[in-house]
Short mmCIF file of C-alpha atoms in Angstrom, two decimals:
data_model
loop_
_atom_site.label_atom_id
_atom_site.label_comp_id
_atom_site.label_asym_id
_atom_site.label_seq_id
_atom_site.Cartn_x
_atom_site.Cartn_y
_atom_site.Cartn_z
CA UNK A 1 91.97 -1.68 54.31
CA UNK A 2 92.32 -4.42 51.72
CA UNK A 3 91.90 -3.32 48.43
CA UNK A 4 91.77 -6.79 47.13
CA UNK A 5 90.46 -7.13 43.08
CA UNK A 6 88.18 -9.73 44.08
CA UNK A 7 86.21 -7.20 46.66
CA UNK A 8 86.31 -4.39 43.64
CA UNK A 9 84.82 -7.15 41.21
CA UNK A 10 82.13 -8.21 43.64
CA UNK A 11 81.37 -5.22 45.29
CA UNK A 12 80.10 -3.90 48.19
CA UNK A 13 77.99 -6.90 50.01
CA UNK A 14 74.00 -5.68 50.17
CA UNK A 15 71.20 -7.55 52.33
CA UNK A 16 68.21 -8.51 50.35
CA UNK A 17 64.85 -8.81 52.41
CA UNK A 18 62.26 -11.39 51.46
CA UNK A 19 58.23 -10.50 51.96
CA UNK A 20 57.00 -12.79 54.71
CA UNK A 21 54.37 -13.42 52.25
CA UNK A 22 55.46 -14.32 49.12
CA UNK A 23 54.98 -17.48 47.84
CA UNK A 24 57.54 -20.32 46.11
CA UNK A 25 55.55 -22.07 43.57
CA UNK A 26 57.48 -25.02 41.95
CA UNK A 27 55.77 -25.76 38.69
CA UNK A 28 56.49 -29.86 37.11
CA UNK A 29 54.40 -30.62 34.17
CA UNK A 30 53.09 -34.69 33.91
CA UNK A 31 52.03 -36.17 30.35
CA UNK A 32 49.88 -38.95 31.07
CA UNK A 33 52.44 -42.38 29.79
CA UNK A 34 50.34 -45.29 28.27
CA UNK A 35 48.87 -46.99 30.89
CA UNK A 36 48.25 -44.04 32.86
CA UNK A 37 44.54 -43.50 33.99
CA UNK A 38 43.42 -40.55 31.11
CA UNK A 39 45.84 -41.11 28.76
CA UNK A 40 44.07 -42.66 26.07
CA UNK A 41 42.03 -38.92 25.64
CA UNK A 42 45.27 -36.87 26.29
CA UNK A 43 44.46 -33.49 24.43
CA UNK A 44 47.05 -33.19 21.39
CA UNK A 45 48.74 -30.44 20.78
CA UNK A 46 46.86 -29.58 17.67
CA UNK A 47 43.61 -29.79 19.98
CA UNK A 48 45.14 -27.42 22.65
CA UNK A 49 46.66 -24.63 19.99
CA UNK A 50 43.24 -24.37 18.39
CA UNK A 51 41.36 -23.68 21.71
CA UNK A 52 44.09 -21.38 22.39
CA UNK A 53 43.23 -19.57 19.04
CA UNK A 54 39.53 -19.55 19.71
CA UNK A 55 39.69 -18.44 23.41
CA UNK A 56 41.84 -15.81 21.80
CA UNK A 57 39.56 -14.59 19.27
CA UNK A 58 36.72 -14.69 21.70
CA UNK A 59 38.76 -12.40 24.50
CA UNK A 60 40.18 -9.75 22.13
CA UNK A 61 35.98 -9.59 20.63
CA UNK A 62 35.01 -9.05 24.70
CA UNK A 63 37.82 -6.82 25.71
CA UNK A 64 37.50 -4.58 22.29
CA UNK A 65 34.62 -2.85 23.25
CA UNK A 66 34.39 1.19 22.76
CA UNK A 67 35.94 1.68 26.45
CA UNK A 68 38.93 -0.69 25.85
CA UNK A 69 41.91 1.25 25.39
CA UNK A 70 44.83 0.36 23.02
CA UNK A 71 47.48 0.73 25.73
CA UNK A 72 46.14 -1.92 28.25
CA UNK A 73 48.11 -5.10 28.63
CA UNK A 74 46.40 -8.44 29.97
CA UNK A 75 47.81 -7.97 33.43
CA UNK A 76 46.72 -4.35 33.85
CA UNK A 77 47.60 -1.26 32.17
CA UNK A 78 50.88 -0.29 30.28
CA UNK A 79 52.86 1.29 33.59
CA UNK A 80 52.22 -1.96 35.14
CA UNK A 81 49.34 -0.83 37.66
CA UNK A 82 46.98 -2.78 37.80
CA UNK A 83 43.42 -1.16 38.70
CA UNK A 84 41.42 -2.63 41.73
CA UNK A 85 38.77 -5.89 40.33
CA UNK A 86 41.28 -6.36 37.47
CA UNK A 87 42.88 -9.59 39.55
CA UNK A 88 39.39 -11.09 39.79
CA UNK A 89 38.62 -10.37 35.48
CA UNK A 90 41.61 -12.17 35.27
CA UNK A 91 40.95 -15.17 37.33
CA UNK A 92 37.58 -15.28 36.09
CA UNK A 93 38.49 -15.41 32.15
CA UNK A 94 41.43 -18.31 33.14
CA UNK A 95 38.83 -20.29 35.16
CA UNK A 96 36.45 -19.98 32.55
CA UNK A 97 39.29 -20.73 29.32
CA UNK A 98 40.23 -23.61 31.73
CA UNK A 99 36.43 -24.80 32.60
CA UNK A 100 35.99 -24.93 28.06
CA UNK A 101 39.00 -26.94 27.46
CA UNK A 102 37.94 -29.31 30.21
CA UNK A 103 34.75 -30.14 28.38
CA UNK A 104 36.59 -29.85 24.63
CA UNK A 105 38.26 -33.14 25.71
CA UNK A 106 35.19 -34.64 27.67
CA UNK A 107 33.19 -34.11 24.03
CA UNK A 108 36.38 -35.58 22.39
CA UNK A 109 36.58 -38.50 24.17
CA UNK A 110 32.87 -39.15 24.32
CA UNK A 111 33.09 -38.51 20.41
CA UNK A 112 36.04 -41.54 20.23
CA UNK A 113 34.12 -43.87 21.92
CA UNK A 114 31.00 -43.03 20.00
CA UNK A 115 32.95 -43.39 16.33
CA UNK A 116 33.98 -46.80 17.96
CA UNK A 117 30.79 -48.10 18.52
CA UNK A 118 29.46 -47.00 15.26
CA UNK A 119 32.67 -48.75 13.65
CA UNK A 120 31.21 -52.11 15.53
CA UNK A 121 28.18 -51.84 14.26
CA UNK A 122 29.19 -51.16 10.86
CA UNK A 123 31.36 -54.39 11.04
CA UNK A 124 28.35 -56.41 11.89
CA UNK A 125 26.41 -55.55 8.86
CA UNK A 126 29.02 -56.05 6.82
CA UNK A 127 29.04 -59.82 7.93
CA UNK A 128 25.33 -60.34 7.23
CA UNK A 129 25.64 -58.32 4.09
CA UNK A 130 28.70 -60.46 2.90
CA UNK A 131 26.54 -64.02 4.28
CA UNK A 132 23.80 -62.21 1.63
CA UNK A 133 25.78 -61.02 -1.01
CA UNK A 134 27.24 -65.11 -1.10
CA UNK A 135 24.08 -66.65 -0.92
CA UNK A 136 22.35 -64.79 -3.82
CA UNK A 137 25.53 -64.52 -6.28
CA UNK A 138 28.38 -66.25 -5.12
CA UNK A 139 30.91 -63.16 -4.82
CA UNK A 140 34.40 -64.61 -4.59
CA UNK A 141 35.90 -63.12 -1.41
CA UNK A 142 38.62 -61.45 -3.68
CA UNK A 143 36.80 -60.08 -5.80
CA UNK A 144 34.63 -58.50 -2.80
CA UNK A 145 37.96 -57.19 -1.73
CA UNK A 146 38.85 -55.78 -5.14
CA UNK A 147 35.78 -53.94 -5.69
CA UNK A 148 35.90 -52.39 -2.26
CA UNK A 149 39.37 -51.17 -2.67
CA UNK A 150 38.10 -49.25 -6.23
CA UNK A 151 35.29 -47.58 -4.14
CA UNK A 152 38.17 -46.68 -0.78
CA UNK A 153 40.68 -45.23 -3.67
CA UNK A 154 38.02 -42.00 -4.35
CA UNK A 155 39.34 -41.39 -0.73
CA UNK A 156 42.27 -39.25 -2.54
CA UNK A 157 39.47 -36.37 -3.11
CA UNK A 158 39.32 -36.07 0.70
CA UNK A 159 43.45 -36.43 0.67
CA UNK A 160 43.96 -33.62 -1.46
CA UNK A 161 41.10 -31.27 0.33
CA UNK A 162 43.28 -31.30 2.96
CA UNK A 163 46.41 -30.45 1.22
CA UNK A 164 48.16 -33.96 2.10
CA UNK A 165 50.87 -36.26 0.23
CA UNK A 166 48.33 -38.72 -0.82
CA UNK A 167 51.44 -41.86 -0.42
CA UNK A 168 52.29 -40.31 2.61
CA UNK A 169 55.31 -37.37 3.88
CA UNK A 170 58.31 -38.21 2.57
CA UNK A 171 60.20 -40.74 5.40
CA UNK A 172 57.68 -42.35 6.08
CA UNK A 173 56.17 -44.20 2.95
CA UNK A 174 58.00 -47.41 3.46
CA UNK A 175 55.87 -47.98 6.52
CA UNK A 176 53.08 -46.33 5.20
CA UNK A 177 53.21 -48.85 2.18
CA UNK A 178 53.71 -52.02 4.72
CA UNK A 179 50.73 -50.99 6.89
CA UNK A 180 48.75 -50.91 3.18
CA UNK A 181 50.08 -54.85 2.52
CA UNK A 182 49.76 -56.43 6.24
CA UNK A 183 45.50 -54.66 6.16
CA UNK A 184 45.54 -56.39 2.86
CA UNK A 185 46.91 -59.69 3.85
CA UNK A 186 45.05 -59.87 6.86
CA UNK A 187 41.79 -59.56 5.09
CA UNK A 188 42.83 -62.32 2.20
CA UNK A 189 43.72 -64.59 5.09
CA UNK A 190 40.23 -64.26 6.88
CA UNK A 191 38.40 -64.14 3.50
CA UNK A 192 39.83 -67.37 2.57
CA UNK A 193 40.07 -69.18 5.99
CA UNK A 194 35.79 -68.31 5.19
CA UNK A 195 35.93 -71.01 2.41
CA UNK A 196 37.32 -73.44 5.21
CA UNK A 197 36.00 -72.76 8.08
CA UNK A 198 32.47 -71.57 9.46
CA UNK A 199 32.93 -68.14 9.03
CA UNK A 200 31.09 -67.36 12.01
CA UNK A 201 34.17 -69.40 13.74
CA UNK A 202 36.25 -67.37 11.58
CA UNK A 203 35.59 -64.42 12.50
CA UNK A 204 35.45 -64.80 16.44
CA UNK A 205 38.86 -66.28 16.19
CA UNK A 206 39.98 -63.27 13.45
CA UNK A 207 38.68 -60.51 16.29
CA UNK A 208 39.82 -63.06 19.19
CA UNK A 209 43.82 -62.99 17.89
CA UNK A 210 43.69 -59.37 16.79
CA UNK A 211 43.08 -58.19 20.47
CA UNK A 212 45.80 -60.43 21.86
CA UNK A 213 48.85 -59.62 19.48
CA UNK A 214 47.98 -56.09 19.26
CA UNK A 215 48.25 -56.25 23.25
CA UNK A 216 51.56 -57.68 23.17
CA UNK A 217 52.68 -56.23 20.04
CA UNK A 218 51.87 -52.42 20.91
CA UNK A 219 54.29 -53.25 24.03
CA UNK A 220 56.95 -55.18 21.99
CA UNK A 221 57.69 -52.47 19.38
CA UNK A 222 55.93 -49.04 20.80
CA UNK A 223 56.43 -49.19 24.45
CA UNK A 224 52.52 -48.89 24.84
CA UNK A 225 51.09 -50.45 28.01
CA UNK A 226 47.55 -51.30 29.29
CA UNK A 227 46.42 -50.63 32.69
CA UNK A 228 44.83 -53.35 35.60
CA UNK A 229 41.20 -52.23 34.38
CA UNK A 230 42.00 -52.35 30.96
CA UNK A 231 43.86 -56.32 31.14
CA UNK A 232 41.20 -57.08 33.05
CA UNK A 233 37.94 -55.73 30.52
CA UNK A 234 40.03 -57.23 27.41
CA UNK A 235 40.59 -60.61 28.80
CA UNK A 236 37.07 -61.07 29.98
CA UNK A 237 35.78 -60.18 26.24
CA UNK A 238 38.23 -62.42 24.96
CA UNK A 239 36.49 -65.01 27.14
CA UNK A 240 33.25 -63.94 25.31
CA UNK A 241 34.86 -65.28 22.21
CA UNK A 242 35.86 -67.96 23.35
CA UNK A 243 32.79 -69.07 24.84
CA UNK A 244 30.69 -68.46 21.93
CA UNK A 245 33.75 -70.19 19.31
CA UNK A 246 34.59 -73.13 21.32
CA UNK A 247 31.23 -75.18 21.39
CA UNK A 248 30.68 -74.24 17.76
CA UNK A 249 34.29 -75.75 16.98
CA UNK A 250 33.57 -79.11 18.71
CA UNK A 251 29.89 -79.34 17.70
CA UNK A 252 30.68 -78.42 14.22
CA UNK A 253 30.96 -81.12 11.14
CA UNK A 254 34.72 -82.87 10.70
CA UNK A 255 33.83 -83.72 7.09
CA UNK A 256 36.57 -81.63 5.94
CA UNK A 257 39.48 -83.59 7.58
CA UNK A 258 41.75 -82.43 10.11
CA UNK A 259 44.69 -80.74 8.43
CA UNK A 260 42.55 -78.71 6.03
CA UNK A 261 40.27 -77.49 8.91
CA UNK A 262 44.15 -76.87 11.09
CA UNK A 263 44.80 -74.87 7.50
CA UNK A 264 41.87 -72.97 7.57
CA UNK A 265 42.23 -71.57 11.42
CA UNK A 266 46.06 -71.29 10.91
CA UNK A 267 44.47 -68.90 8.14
CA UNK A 268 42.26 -66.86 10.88
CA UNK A 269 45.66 -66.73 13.68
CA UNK A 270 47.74 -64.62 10.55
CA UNK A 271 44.54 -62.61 9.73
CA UNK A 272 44.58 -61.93 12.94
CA UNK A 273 48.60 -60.94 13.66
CA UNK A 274 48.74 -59.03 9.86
CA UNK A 275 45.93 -56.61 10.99
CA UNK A 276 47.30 -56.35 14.56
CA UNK A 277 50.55 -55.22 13.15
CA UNK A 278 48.83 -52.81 10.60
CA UNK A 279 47.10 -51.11 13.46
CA UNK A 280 50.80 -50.90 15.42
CA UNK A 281 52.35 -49.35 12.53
CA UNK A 282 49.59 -46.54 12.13
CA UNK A 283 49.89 -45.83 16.00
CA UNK A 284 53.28 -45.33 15.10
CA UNK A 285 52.84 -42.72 12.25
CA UNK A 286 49.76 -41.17 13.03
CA UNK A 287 51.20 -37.78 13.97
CA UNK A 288 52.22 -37.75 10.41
CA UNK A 289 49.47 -39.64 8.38
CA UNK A 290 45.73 -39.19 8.75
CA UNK A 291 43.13 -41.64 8.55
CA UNK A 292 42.18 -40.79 5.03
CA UNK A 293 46.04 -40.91 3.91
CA UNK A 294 45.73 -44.04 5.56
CA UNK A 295 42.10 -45.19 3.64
CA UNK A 296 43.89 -44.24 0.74
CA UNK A 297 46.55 -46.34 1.27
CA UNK A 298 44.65 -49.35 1.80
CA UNK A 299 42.32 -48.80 -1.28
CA UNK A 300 45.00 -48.82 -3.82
CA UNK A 301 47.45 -51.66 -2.42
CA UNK A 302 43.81 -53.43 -1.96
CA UNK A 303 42.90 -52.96 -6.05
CA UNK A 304 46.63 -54.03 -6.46
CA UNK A 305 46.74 -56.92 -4.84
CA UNK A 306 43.20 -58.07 -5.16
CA UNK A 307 43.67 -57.68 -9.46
CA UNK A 308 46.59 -59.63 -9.33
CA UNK A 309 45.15 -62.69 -7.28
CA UNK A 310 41.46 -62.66 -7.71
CA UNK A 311 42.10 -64.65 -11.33
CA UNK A 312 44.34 -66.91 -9.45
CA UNK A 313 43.53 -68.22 -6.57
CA UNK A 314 39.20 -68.04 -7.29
CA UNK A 315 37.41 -67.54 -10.57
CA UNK A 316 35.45 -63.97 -10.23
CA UNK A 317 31.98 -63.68 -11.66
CA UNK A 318 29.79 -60.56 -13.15
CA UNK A 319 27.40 -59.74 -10.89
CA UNK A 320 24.00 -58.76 -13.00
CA UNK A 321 21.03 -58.06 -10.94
CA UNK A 322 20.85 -55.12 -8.92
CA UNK A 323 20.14 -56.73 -5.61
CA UNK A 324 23.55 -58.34 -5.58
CA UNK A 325 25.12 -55.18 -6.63
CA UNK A 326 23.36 -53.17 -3.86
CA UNK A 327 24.69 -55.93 -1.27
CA UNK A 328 27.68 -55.07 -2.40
CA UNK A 329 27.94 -50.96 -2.63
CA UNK A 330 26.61 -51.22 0.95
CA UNK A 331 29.02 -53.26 2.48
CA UNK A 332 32.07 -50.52 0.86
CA UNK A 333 29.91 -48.20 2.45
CA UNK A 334 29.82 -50.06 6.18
CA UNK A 335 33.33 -51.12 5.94
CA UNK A 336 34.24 -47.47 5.03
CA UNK A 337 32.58 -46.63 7.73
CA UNK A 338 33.79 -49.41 10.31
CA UNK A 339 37.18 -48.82 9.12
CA UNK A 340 37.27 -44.63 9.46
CA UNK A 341 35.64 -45.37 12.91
CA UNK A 342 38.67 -47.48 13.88
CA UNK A 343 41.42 -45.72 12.74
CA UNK A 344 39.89 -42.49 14.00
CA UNK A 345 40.27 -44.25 17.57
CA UNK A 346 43.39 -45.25 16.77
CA UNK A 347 44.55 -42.12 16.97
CA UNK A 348 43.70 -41.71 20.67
CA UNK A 349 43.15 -45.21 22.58
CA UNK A 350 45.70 -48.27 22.85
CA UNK A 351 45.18 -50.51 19.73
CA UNK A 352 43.71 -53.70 22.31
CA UNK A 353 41.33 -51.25 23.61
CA UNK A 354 39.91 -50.43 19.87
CA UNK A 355 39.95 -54.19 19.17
CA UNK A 356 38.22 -54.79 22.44
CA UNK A 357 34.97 -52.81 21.70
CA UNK A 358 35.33 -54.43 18.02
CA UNK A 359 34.02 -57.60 19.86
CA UNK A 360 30.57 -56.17 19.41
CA UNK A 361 30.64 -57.04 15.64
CA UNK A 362 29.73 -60.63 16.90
CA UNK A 363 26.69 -59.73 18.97
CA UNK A 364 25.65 -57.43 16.26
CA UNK A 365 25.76 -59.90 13.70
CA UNK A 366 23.86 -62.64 15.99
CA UNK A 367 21.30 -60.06 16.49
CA UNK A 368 20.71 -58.80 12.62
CA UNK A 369 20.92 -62.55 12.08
CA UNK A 370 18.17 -63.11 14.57
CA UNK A 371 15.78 -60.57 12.60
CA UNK A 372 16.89 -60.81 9.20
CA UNK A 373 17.63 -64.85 8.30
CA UNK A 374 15.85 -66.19 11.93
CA UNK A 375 18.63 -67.95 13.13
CA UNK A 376 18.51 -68.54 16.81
CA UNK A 377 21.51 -68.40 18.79
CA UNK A 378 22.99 -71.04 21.24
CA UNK A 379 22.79 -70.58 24.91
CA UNK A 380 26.75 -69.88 24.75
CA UNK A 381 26.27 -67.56 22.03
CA UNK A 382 23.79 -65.69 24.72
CA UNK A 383 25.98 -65.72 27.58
CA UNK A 384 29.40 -65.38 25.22
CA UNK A 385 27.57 -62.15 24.01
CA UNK A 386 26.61 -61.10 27.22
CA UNK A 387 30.02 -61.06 28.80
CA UNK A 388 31.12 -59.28 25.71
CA UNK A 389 28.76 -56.01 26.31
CA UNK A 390 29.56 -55.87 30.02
CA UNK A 391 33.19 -55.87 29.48
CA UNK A 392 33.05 -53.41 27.06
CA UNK A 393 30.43 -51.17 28.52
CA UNK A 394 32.92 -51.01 31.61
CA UNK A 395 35.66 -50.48 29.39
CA UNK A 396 33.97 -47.35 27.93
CA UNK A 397 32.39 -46.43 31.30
CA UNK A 398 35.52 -46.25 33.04
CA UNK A 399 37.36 -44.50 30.63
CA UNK A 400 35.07 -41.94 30.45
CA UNK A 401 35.30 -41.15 34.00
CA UNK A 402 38.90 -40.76 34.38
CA UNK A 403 38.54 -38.22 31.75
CA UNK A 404 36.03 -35.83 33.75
CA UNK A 405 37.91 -36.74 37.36
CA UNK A 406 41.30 -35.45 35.66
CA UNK A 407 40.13 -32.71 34.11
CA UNK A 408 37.91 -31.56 36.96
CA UNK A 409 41.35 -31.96 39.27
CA UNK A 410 43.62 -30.26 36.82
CA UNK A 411 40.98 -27.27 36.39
CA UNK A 412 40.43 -27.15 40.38
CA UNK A 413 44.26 -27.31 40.92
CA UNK A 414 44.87 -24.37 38.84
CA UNK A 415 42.39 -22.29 40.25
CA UNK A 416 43.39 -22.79 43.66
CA UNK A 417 46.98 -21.83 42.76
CA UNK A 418 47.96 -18.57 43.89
CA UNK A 419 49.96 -17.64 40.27
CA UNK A 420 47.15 -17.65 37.39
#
């Protein structure tokens, strides 16, 4: 007999029988990457602990009913047997848990796309408005900038509500303070390319430039990446642009000389990359800093900036009738607006996408310019404005689906798995 101390550390050998039927279920857990179909209206965290709290609440309200008793578990009772029907209460409250955070992030990402296009419209009254507010007074473009960057600093009210550092967590004001400067710049560089150029030109190429460096940007310095659909619906709305911009640029007047007019769209390309690059640093602190640290932010580099340059580079003016001044509370309002609306996307969709549906500022503005001052647009302003909605409309429309396919495959995979 061998008495070996290896056979009295192991023990006597014992066979272990395995159920015919029971069931190996490997489990590997998939967060959508950027480019991924869905990813843009990934649930966050935050979004998936709160339903978690609220189907919570609502199960302990159902299940504490006079006949509930304090000893039973969720799986059964507290001797771990379960009581016949109890399997199918169970798989009935998952499916139905499952089934409410499946529409919590269809709402959500109908709700993005929604604050988008309300941003795009907002940003095409606030070009007729600012066409208005220059025609009856004369507003310097700084001094437009200044006084809507006094009216953005009462953001800090919201800040503090929410209990946040109103210059940002500590670690991250340095960027938080850049993002401030390059929003600044960009608008400076557009507001004074306007005194150049057409601003109508302006603009298109301002919107044009912001969707392609934020493209290659977001993939330079945060690894974000756009799918086929997506390349596809941005560069035909670039198009759009350019089909609109390029007959005005050749039609238009060449009074003002070649190198000031090569100035003056130089002006429009860094308006452009500035305001791409504030949009990739707020994608990249956005888990820490919330759209109104980030209004904030912009209102008080904006009165900064715009009080130390509006007396040097233009002569500001009193405005002293009250139509001028209500021009000008209502475009702080509609940029407020355009500008929560953005960054509120921001925090779930690829920065091209958000510039992408932007692109409807121009058809917006062509239409309120239509009613308001009767200006008729060209034939490539129709068709440049055409290709703009379809792209977009596609944009949104298949976003949207991927969302409900996903979540009606996730939900469906789950409740065909045979471990709830």
């Amino acid at each position: 007999m061998d008495d070996s101390p290896t056979k009295h550390l192991l023990g006597p050998k014992k066979k272990v029988k395995i159920h015919p039927n029971t069931v190996t279920v490997k489990y590997a857990t998939h967060f959508p990457q950027p480019g991924d179909e869905g990813y843009d209206d990934a649930p966050s965290f935050e979004d998936f602990s709160s339903f978690v709290e609220e189907t919570s609440d609502r199960k302990r309200l159902t299940s504490g009913g006079p006949t509930s008793k304090p000893c039973r578990t969720f799986l059964g009772s507290l001797d771990g047997q379960s009581k016949p029907g109890m399997d199918q209460k169970v798989s009935g409250g998952v499916g139905d848990q499952l089934q409410s955070f499946g529409e919590a992030c269809v709402f959500s990402s109908r709700l993005t796309w929604g604050a988008l296009f309300i941003a795009a419209l907002a940003h095409g009254c606030v070009a007729l408005l600012t066409r208005l507010a220059a025609d009856r007074s004369r507003v310097p473009s700084l001094e437009l900038l200044f006084i809507r960057s006094i009216i953005q600093v009462l953001s800090v009210a919201v800040v503090y509500y929410h209990q946040e550092a109103p210059f940002g967590p500590s670690g991250y004001r340095l960027r938080l303070f850049f993002y401030g400067m390059c929003n600044v710049i960009s608008i400076t560089c557009a507001y004074t390319s306007f005194a150049i150029v057409p601003p109508s030109n302006g603009t298109i190429m301002w919107r044009a430039t912001t969707t392609v460096f934020s493209a290659i940007l977001a993939f330079l310095l945060i690894d974000e990446r756009l799918g086929l659909i997506d390349v596809v619906t941005v560069v035909s709305s670039v198009f759009g642009l350019c089909l609109v911009m390029v007959p005005n640029i050749v039609s238009e007047n060449r009074s003002l000389g070649f190198w000031k007019e090569a100035f003056g769209y130089t002006m429009t390309v860094m308006a452009g990359l500035t305001a791409a690059l504030s949009m990739i640093i707020y994608r990249s602190i956005k888990e820490k800093v919330s759209m109104w640290t980030a209004l904030f932010t912009f209102g008080w580099t904006g009165t900064l900036w715009g009080a130390c340059t509006m007396f040097v580079l233009q002569e500001p003016i009193i405005p002293l009738d009250g139509e001028t001044w209500g021009y000008l509370l209502s475009i702080c309002l509609c940029s407020t607006v355009a500008f929560l609306g953005v960054y509120y996307a921001l925090n779930r969709l690829h920065p091209a996408l958000v510039s992408t549906v932007q692109h409807l500022e121009i058809v917006v503005a062509a239409l309120l310019q239509l009613l308001v001052l009767h200006m008729a647009p060209s034939i490539y302003d129709v068709i440049g404005g055409f290709i703009i909605i379809v792209s977009v409309i596609v944009l949104a429309a298949v976003k949207l689906f991927w969302v409900r396919k996903s979540r009606r495959q996730e939900y469906e995979e789950i409740l065909d798995s045979p471990i709830k």
